[in-house]
Amino acid sequence: MRKKVVAGNWKCNTTLQEGVELAKAVDAVVAEKGAEDVVVVMGTPFTHITSVVDAINTERIGVASQNCAAEAKGAFTGEVSAAMVKSTGAEYVILGHSERRDYYGETSEILNKKLALALENGLTPIFCCGEALAIREAGTQNDFVINQLKETIFQLSAEDFKKIVIAYEPIWAIGTGVTATSDQAQDMHAAIRAAVAEQFGQEIADGVSILYGGSCNPKNANDIFSKADVDGGLIGGASMKAEDFIQIINAY
Ligand code: PEP
C-alpha cells in the first residue's frame, strides 16, 4: 500500500520566528487530532530546519529542505549540501520545483547530480515535474512530463527509485489560484504511473506516491485526493496557514 503524503512548501517565506510558530501550530493539531495514514512534511527554508526539527515531534511530522547543492562539498559559496541538510534532522528534500528549474536554470543534468547526492545522504527526494500553460494548451503535457521523468528519476536504479516521492505540479496552477481539475490530475497521475510501470514494473509503480501540487486548498483537496492515482499534495500558499494546511491534511 503506497503512502499518502501531504507536504508543505514554504518557499522563501517566514522569518525564523514565524516559521517556528507555524511549525508548532501544525504539530500541536497533528498531535491532538492525529494524521492517521498520512505522512505530513514541512518544507522550510534551510535556515529554519534545525529550529523546526527541535520545535516539533519529528515522529509525527517530517521536515524537508527545498533544495540542495549539486556538489558534495567544497568551494561553492552560498550552497547547502545534501549532507548538511541531512545533518540538520531533515529527512526530505524537494527537488526539481518549477521555480528552481525556471528561475535558477536547473536542468535535468543538474537535477541528476542533486538526486544522487540526496539519495547517498539518506534524504527522500520529493521530485517535481509539470508543464507550462502553452504545453497544456498544445495537448502535449503527458509526453512533456514523462520526458522530464525519463531524463531524471527514470535513470535511477529500481532500488533508488523506490525511495522517491513524485509531485506533479502543472506550472499554470502554481500560486495562480487556478487548480487542475481532479480529472486532469488523475489523467496525468495515471499516465505517470503507467510510465513508471513500463520502466520499473507494476509493483514499483503501485508503490510510488504521486502528489498533486498547484493551488491546492481546503476547498478542493478532498476532491483532488479522492482520485485513485493521487496520493496527496505538495502545498505552497496554503501550507503557510496552519488551519488551511491542517484541513488539507485531514482531507483524507
Ligand atoms: C508549490 O509551489 O509547490 C505549490 C504547489 O504552490 P501553491 O500551492 O501556492 O500553488
PDB file of C-alpha atoms and ligand atoms in Angstrom:
ATOM      1  CA  MET A   1       0.000   0.000   0.000  1.00  0.00           C
ATOM      2  CA  ARG A   2       1.581   3.288  -1.020  1.00  0.00           C
ATOM      3  CA  LYS A   3       1.882   6.145   1.420  1.00  0.00           C
ATOM      4  CA  LYS A   4      -0.329   9.214   1.392  1.00  0.00           C
ATOM      5  CA  VAL A   5       1.781  12.333   1.791  1.00  0.00           C
ATOM      6  CA  VAL A   6       0.854  15.960   2.400  1.00  0.00           C
ATOM      7  CA  ALA A   7       3.934  18.162   2.130  1.00  0.00           C
ATOM      8  CA  GLY A   8       4.135  21.918   2.604  1.00  0.00           C
ATOM      9  CA  ASN A   9       6.499  24.170   0.685  1.00  0.00           C
ATOM     10  CA  TRP A  10       7.017  27.468   2.450  1.00  0.00           C
ATOM     11  CA  LYS A  11       9.292  28.762  -0.329  1.00  0.00           C
ATOM     12  CA  CYS A  12      11.130  31.996   0.577  1.00  0.00           C
ATOM     13  CA  ASN A  13       8.624  32.976   3.262  1.00  0.00           C
ATOM     14  CA  THR A  14       8.580  33.405   7.047  1.00  0.00           C
ATOM     15  CA  THR A  15      11.251  34.656   9.398  1.00  0.00           C
ATOM     16  CA  LEU A  16      12.756  32.026  11.658  1.00  0.00           C
ATOM     17  CA  GLN A  17      10.404  33.016  14.494  1.00  0.00           C
ATOM     18  CA  GLU A  18       7.320  32.949  12.260  1.00  0.00           C
ATOM     19  CA  GLY A  19       8.360  29.610  10.812  1.00  0.00           C
ATOM     20  CA  VAL A  20       8.834  28.017  14.231  1.00  0.00           C
ATOM     21  CA  GLU A  21       5.423  29.311  15.359  1.00  0.00           C
ATOM     22  CA  LEU A  22       3.794  27.905  12.219  1.00  0.00           C
ATOM     23  CA  ALA A  23       5.503  24.546  12.678  1.00  0.00           C
ATOM     24  CA  LYS A  24       4.432  24.391  16.327  1.00  0.00           C
ATOM     25  CA  ALA A  25       0.823  25.206  15.407  1.00  0.00           C
ATOM     26  CA  VAL A  26       0.724  22.408  12.828  1.00  0.00           C
ATOM     27  CA  ASP A  27       2.460  19.999  15.196  1.00  0.00           C
ATOM     28  CA  ALA A  28       0.003  20.755  18.017  1.00  0.00           C
ATOM     29  CA  VAL A  29      -3.031  19.980  15.890  1.00  0.00           C
ATOM     30  CA  VAL A  30      -1.477  16.880  14.363  1.00  0.00           C
ATOM     31  CA  ALA A  31      -0.704  15.748  17.940  1.00  0.00           C
ATOM     32  CA  GLU A  32      -4.271  16.377  19.033  1.00  0.00           C
ATOM     33  CA  LYS A  33      -6.241  15.141  16.043  1.00  0.00           C
ATOM     34  CA  GLY A  34      -3.709  12.752  14.570  1.00  0.00           C
ATOM     35  CA  ALA A  35      -2.976  12.464  10.892  1.00  0.00           C
ATOM     36  CA  GLU A  36      -3.712   8.824  10.569  1.00  0.00           C
ATOM     37  CA  ASP A  37      -2.289   7.184   7.500  1.00  0.00           C
ATOM     38  CA  VAL A  38      -0.895  10.479   6.185  1.00  0.00           C
ATOM     39  CA  VAL A  39       2.776  11.376   6.169  1.00  0.00           C
ATOM     40  CA  VAL A  40       2.998  15.098   6.919  1.00  0.00           C
ATOM     41  CA  VAL A  41       6.064  17.049   5.775  1.00  0.00           C
ATOM     42  CA  MET A  42       7.000  20.723   6.106  1.00  0.00           C
ATOM     43  CA  GLY A  43       9.401  22.167   3.535  1.00  0.00           C
ATOM     44  CA  THR A  44      11.078  25.051   5.318  1.00  0.00           C
ATOM     45  CA  PRO A  45      13.876  27.436   4.347  1.00  0.00           C
ATOM     46  CA  PHE A  46      17.351  25.996   5.116  1.00  0.00           C
ATOM     47  CA  THR A  47      17.814  28.480   7.943  1.00  0.00           C
ATOM     48  CA  HIS A  48      14.766  27.174   9.775  1.00  0.00           C
ATOM     49  CA  ILE A  49      15.255  23.427   9.597  1.00  0.00           C
ATOM     50  CA  THR A  50      17.134  22.820  12.859  1.00  0.00           C
ATOM     51  CA  SER A  51      14.822  25.025  14.900  1.00  0.00           C
ATOM     52  CA  VAL A  52      11.722  23.450  13.348  1.00  0.00           C
ATOM     53  CA  VAL A  53      13.093  19.955  13.976  1.00  0.00           C
ATOM     54  CA  ASP A  54      13.692  20.922  17.620  1.00  0.00           C
ATOM     55  CA  ALA A  55      10.234  22.502  17.990  1.00  0.00           C
ATOM     56  CA  ILE A  56       8.117  19.608  16.718  1.00  0.00           C
ATOM     57  CA  ASN A  57       7.781  15.884  17.175  1.00  0.00           C
ATOM     58  CA  THR A  58       9.561  14.523  14.123  1.00  0.00           C
ATOM     59  CA  GLU A  59       7.949  11.140  14.701  1.00  0.00           C
ATOM     60  CA  ARG A  60       4.731  12.820  13.573  1.00  0.00           C
ATOM     61  CA  ILE A  61       5.975  15.327  11.010  1.00  0.00           C
ATOM     62  CA  GLY A  62       8.933  15.181   8.639  1.00  0.00           C
ATOM     63  CA  VAL A  63      10.952  18.215   7.625  1.00  0.00           C
ATOM     64  CA  ALA A  64      12.191  18.937   4.097  1.00  0.00           C
ATOM     65  CA  SER A  65      14.635  21.354   2.594  1.00  0.00           C
ATOM     66  CA  GLN A  66      13.513  22.954  -0.659  1.00  0.00           C
ATOM     67  CA  ASN A  67      16.763  22.325  -2.493  1.00  0.00           C
ATOM     68  CA  CYS A  68      20.294  21.028  -2.041  1.00  0.00           C
ATOM     69  CA  ALA A  69      23.593  21.619  -3.806  1.00  0.00           C
ATOM     70  CA  ALA A  70      24.624  19.695  -6.914  1.00  0.00           C
ATOM     71  CA  GLU A  71      28.095  19.199  -5.399  1.00  0.00           C
ATOM     72  CA  ALA A  72      29.018  17.205  -2.318  1.00  0.00           C
ATOM     73  CA  LYS A  73      31.165  19.915  -0.693  1.00  0.00           C
ATOM     74  CA  GLY A  74      33.864  22.461  -1.367  1.00  0.00           C
ATOM     75  CA  ALA A  75      34.284  25.965  -2.744  1.00  0.00           C
ATOM     76  CA  PHE A  76      30.667  26.656  -3.726  1.00  0.00           C
ATOM     77  CA  THR A  77      29.848  29.811  -1.814  1.00  0.00           C
ATOM     78  CA  GLY A  78      26.268  30.021  -0.659  1.00  0.00           C
ATOM     79  CA  GLU A  79      25.394  26.422  -1.414  1.00  0.00           C
ATOM     80  CA  VAL A  80      23.972  23.929   1.098  1.00  0.00           C
ATOM     81  CA  SER A  81      24.910  20.309   0.534  1.00  0.00           C
ATOM     82  CA  ALA A  82      22.728  17.232   0.918  1.00  0.00           C
ATOM     83  CA  ALA A  83      24.955  16.067   3.796  1.00  0.00           C
ATOM     84  CA  MET A  84      24.416  19.408   5.561  1.00  0.00           C
ATOM     85  CA  VAL A  85      20.661  19.118   5.087  1.00  0.00           C
ATOM     86  CA  LYS A  86      20.676  15.591   6.471  1.00  0.00           C
ATOM     87  CA  SER A  87      22.752  16.697   9.469  1.00  0.00           C
ATOM     88  CA  THR A  88      20.031  19.182  10.489  1.00  0.00           C
ATOM     89  CA  GLY A  89      17.487  16.424  11.042  1.00  0.00           C
ATOM     90  CA  ALA A  90      15.601  16.908   7.763  1.00  0.00           C
ATOM     91  CA  GLU A  91      14.576  13.690   6.076  1.00  0.00           C
ATOM     92  CA  TYR A  92      13.250  15.029   2.769  1.00  0.00           C
ATOM     93  CA  VAL A  93      14.397  17.351   0.014  1.00  0.00           C
ATOM     94  CA  ILE A  94      12.182  18.948  -2.620  1.00  0.00           C
ATOM     95  CA  LEU A  95      13.975  18.753  -5.976  1.00  0.00           C
ATOM     96  CA  GLY A  96      13.069  19.954  -9.459  1.00  0.00           C
ATOM     97  CA  HIS A  97      10.462  22.500  -8.410  1.00  0.00           C
ATOM     98  CA  SER A  98       9.482  24.553 -11.458  1.00  0.00           C
ATOM     99  CA  GLU A  99      10.651  27.734  -9.703  1.00  0.00           C
ATOM    100  CA  ARG A 100      14.138  26.201  -9.387  1.00  0.00           C
ATOM    101  CA  ARG A 101      14.037  24.996 -12.994  1.00  0.00           C
ATOM    102  CA  ASP A 102      12.761  28.306 -14.392  1.00  0.00           C
ATOM    103  CA  TYR A 103      14.468  30.941 -12.209  1.00  0.00           C
ATOM    104  CA  TYR A 104      17.736  29.148 -11.432  1.00  0.00           C
ATOM    105  CA  GLY A 105      18.278  27.196 -14.644  1.00  0.00           C
ATOM    106  CA  GLU A 106      18.112  23.745 -13.069  1.00  0.00           C
ATOM    107  CA  THR A 107      18.412  21.272 -15.916  1.00  0.00           C
ATOM    108  CA  SER A 108      17.895  17.522 -15.814  1.00  0.00           C
ATOM    109  CA  GLU A 109      21.675  17.131 -15.661  1.00  0.00           C
ATOM    110  CA  ILE A 110      21.907  19.307 -12.551  1.00  0.00           C
ATOM    111  CA  LEU A 111      18.910  17.578 -11.001  1.00  0.00           C
ATOM    112  CA  ASN A 112      20.500  14.172 -11.541  1.00  0.00           C
ATOM    113  CA  LYS A 113      23.524  15.280  -9.529  1.00  0.00           C
ATOM    114  CA  LYS A 114      21.276  16.566  -6.752  1.00  0.00           C
ATOM    115  CA  LEU A 115      19.209  13.374  -6.778  1.00  0.00           C
ATOM    116  CA  ALA A 116      22.317  11.214  -6.453  1.00  0.00           C
ATOM    117  CA  LEU A 117      23.646  13.260  -3.529  1.00  0.00           C
ATOM    118  CA  ALA A 118      20.281  13.382  -1.792  1.00  0.00           C
ATOM    119  CA  LEU A 119      19.926   9.599  -2.015  1.00  0.00           C
ATOM    120  CA  GLU A 120      23.536   8.968  -0.962  1.00  0.00           C
ATOM    121  CA  ASN A 121      22.873  11.026   2.142  1.00  0.00           C
ATOM    122  CA  GLY A 122      19.668   9.254   3.057  1.00  0.00           C
ATOM    123  CA  LEU A 123      17.255  12.041   2.122  1.00  0.00           C
ATOM    124  CA  THR A 124      13.942  11.243   0.439  1.00  0.00           C
ATOM    125  CA  PRO A 125      13.578  13.364  -2.691  1.00  0.00           C
ATOM    126  CA  ILE A 126      10.151  14.832  -3.408  1.00  0.00           C
ATOM    127  CA  PHE A 127      10.729  15.191  -7.129  1.00  0.00           C
ATOM    128  CA  CYS A 128       8.624  17.741  -9.005  1.00  0.00           C
ATOM    129  CA  CYS A 129       7.544  17.690 -12.618  1.00  0.00           C
ATOM    130  CA  GLY A 130       4.938  19.627 -14.561  1.00  0.00           C
ATOM    131  CA  GLU A 131       4.158  21.501 -17.737  1.00  0.00           C
ATOM    132  CA  ALA A 132       3.717  25.174 -18.606  1.00  0.00           C
ATOM    133  CA  LEU A 133       0.391  26.508 -19.883  1.00  0.00           C
ATOM    134  CA  ALA A 134       1.476  26.552 -23.554  1.00  0.00           C
ATOM    135  CA  ILE A 135       2.270  22.847 -23.384  1.00  0.00           C
ATOM    136  CA  ARG A 136      -1.104  22.086 -21.783  1.00  0.00           C
ATOM    137  CA  GLU A 137      -2.832  24.165 -24.468  1.00  0.00           C
ATOM    138  CA  ALA A 138      -0.983  22.252 -27.174  1.00  0.00           C
ATOM    139  CA  GLY A 139      -2.174  18.991 -25.596  1.00  0.00           C
ATOM    140  CA  THR A 140       1.343  17.564 -25.261  1.00  0.00           C
ATOM    141  CA  GLN A 141       1.518  17.650 -21.452  1.00  0.00           C
ATOM    142  CA  ASN A 142       1.768  13.898 -20.903  1.00  0.00           C
ATOM    143  CA  ASP A 143       4.716  13.489 -23.274  1.00  0.00           C
ATOM    144  CA  PHE A 144       6.408  16.537 -21.765  1.00  0.00           C
ATOM    145  CA  VAL A 145       6.095  15.394 -18.157  1.00  0.00           C
ATOM    146  CA  ILE A 146       7.060  11.801 -18.886  1.00  0.00           C
ATOM    147  CA  ASN A 147      10.096  13.046 -20.728  1.00  0.00           C
ATOM    148  CA  GLN A 148      11.069  15.108 -17.657  1.00  0.00           C
ATOM    149  CA  LEU A 149      10.942  11.874 -15.657  1.00  0.00           C
ATOM    150  CA  LYS A 150      12.814   9.848 -18.298  1.00  0.00           C
ATOM    151  CA  GLU A 151      15.662  12.353 -18.155  1.00  0.00           C
ATOM    152  CA  THR A 152      15.878  12.238 -14.365  1.00  0.00           C
ATOM    153  CA  ILE A 153      14.334   9.766 -11.937  1.00  0.00           C
ATOM    154  CA  PHE A 154      13.922   7.041 -14.566  1.00  0.00           C
ATOM    155  CA  GLN A 155      17.726   6.996 -14.769  1.00  0.00           C
ATOM    156  CA  LEU A 156      17.893   5.735 -11.175  1.00  0.00           C
ATOM    157  CA  SER A 157      18.225   2.104 -10.197  1.00  0.00           C
ATOM    158  CA  ALA A 158      14.968   0.440  -9.178  1.00  0.00           C
ATOM    159  CA  GLU A 159      16.195   0.366  -5.556  1.00  0.00           C
ATOM    160  CA  ASP A 160      16.782   4.125  -5.539  1.00  0.00           C
ATOM    161  CA  PHE A 161      13.608   4.889  -7.470  1.00  0.00           C
ATOM    162  CA  LYS A 162      11.605   3.187  -4.720  1.00  0.00           C
ATOM    163  CA  LYS A 163      12.766   5.940  -2.321  1.00  0.00           C
ATOM    164  CA  ILE A 164      11.336   8.763  -4.454  1.00  0.00           C
ATOM    165  CA  VAL A 165       8.094  10.665  -3.985  1.00  0.00           C
ATOM    166  CA  ILE A 166       6.835  12.298  -7.201  1.00  0.00           C
ATOM    167  CA  ALA A 167       4.962  15.617  -7.217  1.00  0.00           C
ATOM    168  CA  TYR A 168       3.043  16.567 -10.358  1.00  0.00           C
ATOM    169  CA  GLU A 169       2.741  20.336 -10.389  1.00  0.00           C
ATOM    170  CA  PRO A 170       1.311  21.981 -13.512  1.00  0.00           C
ATOM    171  CA  ILE A 171       3.109  25.327 -13.653  1.00  0.00           C
ATOM    172  CA  TRP A 172      -0.075  27.135 -14.683  1.00  0.00           C
ATOM    173  CA  ALA A 173      -1.657  26.083 -11.379  1.00  0.00           C
ATOM    174  CA  ILE A 174       1.178  27.049  -9.023  1.00  0.00           C
ATOM    175  CA  GLY A 175       0.363  30.109  -6.957  1.00  0.00           C
ATOM    176  CA  THR A 176      -2.232  31.211  -9.516  1.00  0.00           C
ATOM    177  CA  GLY A 177      -5.422  30.147  -7.754  1.00  0.00           C
ATOM    178  CA  VAL A 178      -6.200  28.049 -10.854  1.00  0.00           C
ATOM    179  CA  THR A 179      -6.259  24.390  -9.881  1.00  0.00           C
ATOM    180  CA  ALA A 180      -6.152  21.472 -12.252  1.00  0.00           C
ATOM    181  CA  THR A 181      -9.488  19.692 -12.126  1.00  0.00           C
ATOM    182  CA  SER A 182      -9.418  16.427 -10.243  1.00  0.00           C
ATOM    183  CA  ASP A 183      -9.871  14.649 -13.593  1.00  0.00           C
ATOM    184  CA  GLN A 184      -6.895  16.474 -15.117  1.00  0.00           C
ATOM    185  CA  ALA A 185      -4.815  15.499 -12.096  1.00  0.00           C
ATOM    186  CA  GLN A 186      -5.985  11.883 -12.268  1.00  0.00           C
ATOM    187  CA  ASP A 187      -5.224  11.646 -16.018  1.00  0.00           C
ATOM    188  CA  MET A 188      -1.672  12.839 -15.527  1.00  0.00           C
ATOM    189  CA  HIS A 189      -1.060  10.751 -12.411  1.00  0.00           C
ATOM    190  CA  ALA A 190      -2.310   7.645 -14.196  1.00  0.00           C
ATOM    191  CA  ALA A 191      -0.025   8.413 -17.156  1.00  0.00           C
ATOM    192  CA  ILE A 192       2.944   8.857 -14.809  1.00  0.00           C
ATOM    193  CA  ARG A 193       2.153   5.587 -13.020  1.00  0.00           C
ATOM    194  CA  ALA A 194       1.853   3.754 -16.343  1.00  0.00           C
ATOM    195  CA  ALA A 195       5.235   5.133 -17.414  1.00  0.00           C
ATOM    196  CA  VAL A 196       6.767   4.032 -14.094  1.00  0.00           C
ATOM    197  CA  ALA A 197       5.296   0.556 -14.648  1.00  0.00           C
ATOM    198  CA  GLU A 198       6.844   0.402 -18.088  1.00  0.00           C
ATOM    199  CA  GLN A 199      10.223   1.455 -16.739  1.00  0.00           C
ATOM    200  CA  PHE A 200      10.376  -0.357 -13.387  1.00  0.00           C
ATOM    201  CA  GLY A 201       7.459  -2.823 -13.337  1.00  0.00           C
ATOM    202  CA  GLN A 202       3.942  -2.756 -11.921  1.00  0.00           C
ATOM    203  CA  GLU A 203       4.871  -3.455  -8.306  1.00  0.00           C
ATOM    204  CA  ILE A 204       7.120  -0.421  -8.102  1.00  0.00           C
ATOM    205  CA  ALA A 205       4.537   1.700  -9.949  1.00  0.00           C
ATOM    206  CA  ASP A 206       1.884   0.666  -7.437  1.00  0.00           C
ATOM    207  CA  GLY A 207       4.171   1.644  -4.565  1.00  0.00           C
ATOM    208  CA  VAL A 208       5.244   5.126  -5.647  1.00  0.00           C
ATOM    209  CA  SER A 209       3.390   8.070  -4.094  1.00  0.00           C
ATOM    210  CA  ILE A 210       2.404  10.717  -6.661  1.00  0.00           C
ATOM    211  CA  LEU A 211       1.365  14.049  -5.141  1.00  0.00           C
ATOM    212  CA  TYR A 212      -0.570  16.829  -6.818  1.00  0.00           C
ATOM    213  CA  GLY A 213       0.572  20.437  -6.398  1.00  0.00           C
ATOM    214  CA  GLY A 214      -0.912  23.688  -7.656  1.00  0.00           C
ATOM    215  CA  SER A 215      -3.310  25.940  -5.732  1.00  0.00           C
ATOM    216  CA  CYS A 216      -4.475  23.066  -3.576  1.00  0.00           C
ATOM    217  CA  ASN A 217      -6.580  24.381  -0.698  1.00  0.00           C
ATOM    218  CA  PRO A 218      -9.048  23.151   1.941  1.00  0.00           C
ATOM    219  CA  LYS A 219     -11.930  23.507  -0.533  1.00  0.00           C
ATOM    220  CA  ASN A 220     -10.519  21.446  -3.378  1.00  0.00           C
ATOM    221  CA  ALA A 221      -8.225  18.981  -1.569  1.00  0.00           C
ATOM    222  CA  ASN A 222     -10.931  16.456  -0.856  1.00  0.00           C
ATOM    223  CA  ASP A 223     -11.996  16.187  -4.499  1.00  0.00           C
ATOM    224  CA  ILE A 224      -8.420  16.002  -5.802  1.00  0.00           C
ATOM    225  CA  PHE A 225      -7.309  13.483  -3.148  1.00  0.00           C
ATOM    226  CA  SER A 226     -10.317  11.275  -3.882  1.00  0.00           C
ATOM    227  CA  LYS A 227      -8.805  10.245  -7.217  1.00  0.00           C
ATOM    228  CA  ALA A 228      -7.285   6.787  -7.427  1.00  0.00           C
ATOM    229  CA  ASP A 229      -3.795   7.827  -8.515  1.00  0.00           C
ATOM    230  CA  VAL A 230      -3.486  10.964  -6.380  1.00  0.00           C
ATOM    231  CA  ASP A 231      -1.593  10.102  -3.214  1.00  0.00           C
ATOM    232  CA  GLY A 232      -1.554  13.506  -1.546  1.00  0.00           C
ATOM    233  CA  GLY A 233      -0.372  17.003  -2.237  1.00  0.00           C
ATOM    234  CA  LEU A 234       2.554  19.387  -2.349  1.00  0.00           C
ATOM    235  CA  ILE A 235       1.095  22.554  -0.924  1.00  0.00           C
ATOM    236  CA  GLY A 236       2.557  26.035  -1.336  1.00  0.00           C
ATOM    237  CA  GLY A 237       0.483  29.025  -0.208  1.00  0.00           C
ATOM    238  CA  ALA A 238      -1.984  27.054   1.899  1.00  0.00           C
ATOM    239  CA  SER A 239       0.816  25.371   3.868  1.00  0.00           C
ATOM    240  CA  MET A 240       1.659  28.699   5.462  1.00  0.00           C
ATOM    241  CA  LYS A 241      -1.701  28.988   7.168  1.00  0.00           C
ATOM    242  CA  ALA A 242      -1.780  26.372   9.905  1.00  0.00           C
ATOM    243  CA  GLU A 243      -5.577  25.919   9.781  1.00  0.00           C
ATOM    244  CA  ASP A 244      -5.623  25.511   5.993  1.00  0.00           C
ATOM    245  CA  PHE A 245      -2.720  23.083   5.989  1.00  0.00           C
ATOM    246  CA  ILE A 246      -4.363  21.021   8.712  1.00  0.00           C
ATOM    247  CA  GLN A 247      -7.649  20.932   6.820  1.00  0.00           C
ATOM    248  CA  ILE A 248      -5.792  19.690   3.756  1.00  0.00           C
ATOM    249  CA  ILE A 249      -4.066  17.002   5.847  1.00  0.00           C
ATOM    250  CA  ASN A 250      -7.478  15.997   7.135  1.00  0.00           C
ATOM    251  CA  ALA A 251      -8.975  15.923   3.638  1.00  0.00           C
ATOM    252  CA  TYR A 252      -8.201  12.200   3.701  1.00  0.00           C
TER     253      TYR A 252
HETATM  254  C1  PEP B   1       4.198  24.799  -4.961  1.00  0.00           C
HETATM  255  O1  PEP B   1       4.878  25.777  -5.159  1.00  0.00           O
HETATM  256  O2  PEP B   1       4.747  23.699  -4.802  1.00  0.00           O
HETATM  257  C2  PEP B   1       2.748  24.967  -4.917  1.00  0.00           C
HETATM  258  C3  PEP B   1       2.004  23.917  -5.131  1.00  0.00           C
HETATM  259  O3  PEP B   1       2.273  26.222  -4.677  1.00  0.00           O
HETATM  260  P1  PEP B   1       0.746  26.670  -4.489  1.00  0.00           P
HETATM  261  O4  PEP B   1       0.084  25.633  -3.626  1.00  0.00           O
HETATM  262  O5  PEP B   1       0.825  28.000  -3.808  1.00  0.00           O
HETATM  263  O6  PEP B   1       0.143  26.735  -5.845  1.00  0.00           O
END
